[in-house]
Amino acid sequence: MRAVVVERFGGTGRVVDVPVPACPADGVVVRVEATGLCRSDWHAWMGHDDGVTLPHVPGHELAGTVVEVGREVRSWREGDRVTVPFVCACGTCDACRAGEQQVCERQEQPGFTHAGSFAERVALHHADVNLVRLPDAMSAVTAASLGCRFATAYRALMVHGRIRANDRVVVHGCGGVGLSAVMIAAAGGARVVAVDVSAAALEAARDAGAEDVVDATGLTPEEVAARVVATTDGGAHVSVDALGSRATAVASVLGLRRRGRHVQVGLLLAGDERTPLPMDRVIAWELELYGSHGMAAHEYPAMLEAVAAGVLRPDRLVTREIGLDEVPAALAAMGDGAAGAGMTVVVP
């Protein structure tokens, strides 16, 4: 099969022929029909994730059809149309038994811990725990757009953010996960402010439902926070760092009103892992700080129902479809700011 193979971190990947993956006894092999191109894939390509070993096939936001089923699998058959959370859980650890598969103690992640979905086939483990059945009417491209970005944003806002109608919600960083957060919050009745340095991204945020935008170009985190506070009449009830940097994390916390909630979704990697935060403000204003790491398979139905009903339209966030041959250049573009607004989906 054809796959994108990275042989050197930060180097140009190549599309080459590789063996079709073997089917795990407890898993499946899926024919990839669409797979998202995400900033997390860029981090893996750059070597920012210590779970990645070379040579490597990235890609983790996938949708497709089951073409092979392991002998221990009970719930799935060839021909089933599926997607999968980017965290593939073991199903047996303490976290999994508590229903918190997104923080599984023995988790695997396609495109990180093993070969991913920038390929014509991908193997997935623990299928009975991790696969999500797709509605018949949902296209593979729409399903791939749910990926880690839309599902992560959904859980971040619904579980940790606990958004309510008329809440002032601020989203820092308007890439795929940020635009997803804007759309989800707006659909929930929140009044959303989007923050970015890209005019195109801010325009896309308005299209996704943002009421106001803040251009952070050339501003310090404190200056961004001041503009957020002014724009939201006193600060955000819920603020999401959807990019993942010292500057955006600090700006997100400082832009909260008293008793506000900060949700960290963007990965803090490549030197930002130990980002200093204004803990004096956290204590004095009783702020809540959360990390949000994807969404377990059993939590997908409510989101899928909202998509099927047209309440949420992740398909509107897909601005480009590309083939496997275009993936290496598209990955590189994410690092130099030339990727453009919205989501890119790969159709192998």
Tab-separated table of C-alpha atoms in Angstrom, residues 17 41 52 82 85 108-109 111 113 117 127 131 139 155 164 168 232 238 244 252 262 278 285 290 303 321 326-327 338:
chain	number	residue	atom	x	y	z
A	17	ASP	CA	5.014	1.502	-0.953
A	41	ASP	CA	0.753	15.637	13.109
A	52	VAL	CA	7.401	8.727	17.870
A	82	VAL	CA	-15.985	3.727	11.488
A	85	PRO	CA	-10.593	8.627	18.936
A	108	GLU	CA	-1.888	3.887	21.983
A	109	GLN	CA	-2.241	6.588	19.361
A	111	GLY	CA	0.282	8.249	14.020
A	113	THR	CA	2.894	5.223	19.020
A	117	SER	CA	-3.517	6.982	8.756
A	127	ALA	CA	-11.495	-2.412	18.510
A	131	LEU	CA	-14.226	2.117	17.318
A	139	SER	CA	-19.370	11.311	4.552
A	155	ARG	CA	-15.532	17.627	25.240
A	164	ARG	CA	-24.150	27.993	29.116
A	168	ARG	CA	-18.577	34.875	27.196
A	232	THR	CA	-16.154	40.687	26.962
A	238	VAL	CA	-14.602	30.172	29.719
A	244	GLY	CA	-0.615	25.679	22.736
A	252	SER	CA	-6.088	32.802	28.251
A	262	HIS	CA	-9.418	28.001	31.472
A	278	PRO	CA	-0.199	33.472	36.912
A	285	TRP	CA	-9.996	34.894	41.710
A	290	TYR	CA	-8.299	22.148	33.112
A	303	MET	CA	-21.862	14.851	19.253
A	321	GLU	CA	-8.968	18.185	0.348
A	326	GLU	CA	0.529	16.529	-1.147
A	327	VAL	CA	0.879	15.668	2.552
A	338	ALA	CA	1.339	29.110	5.167
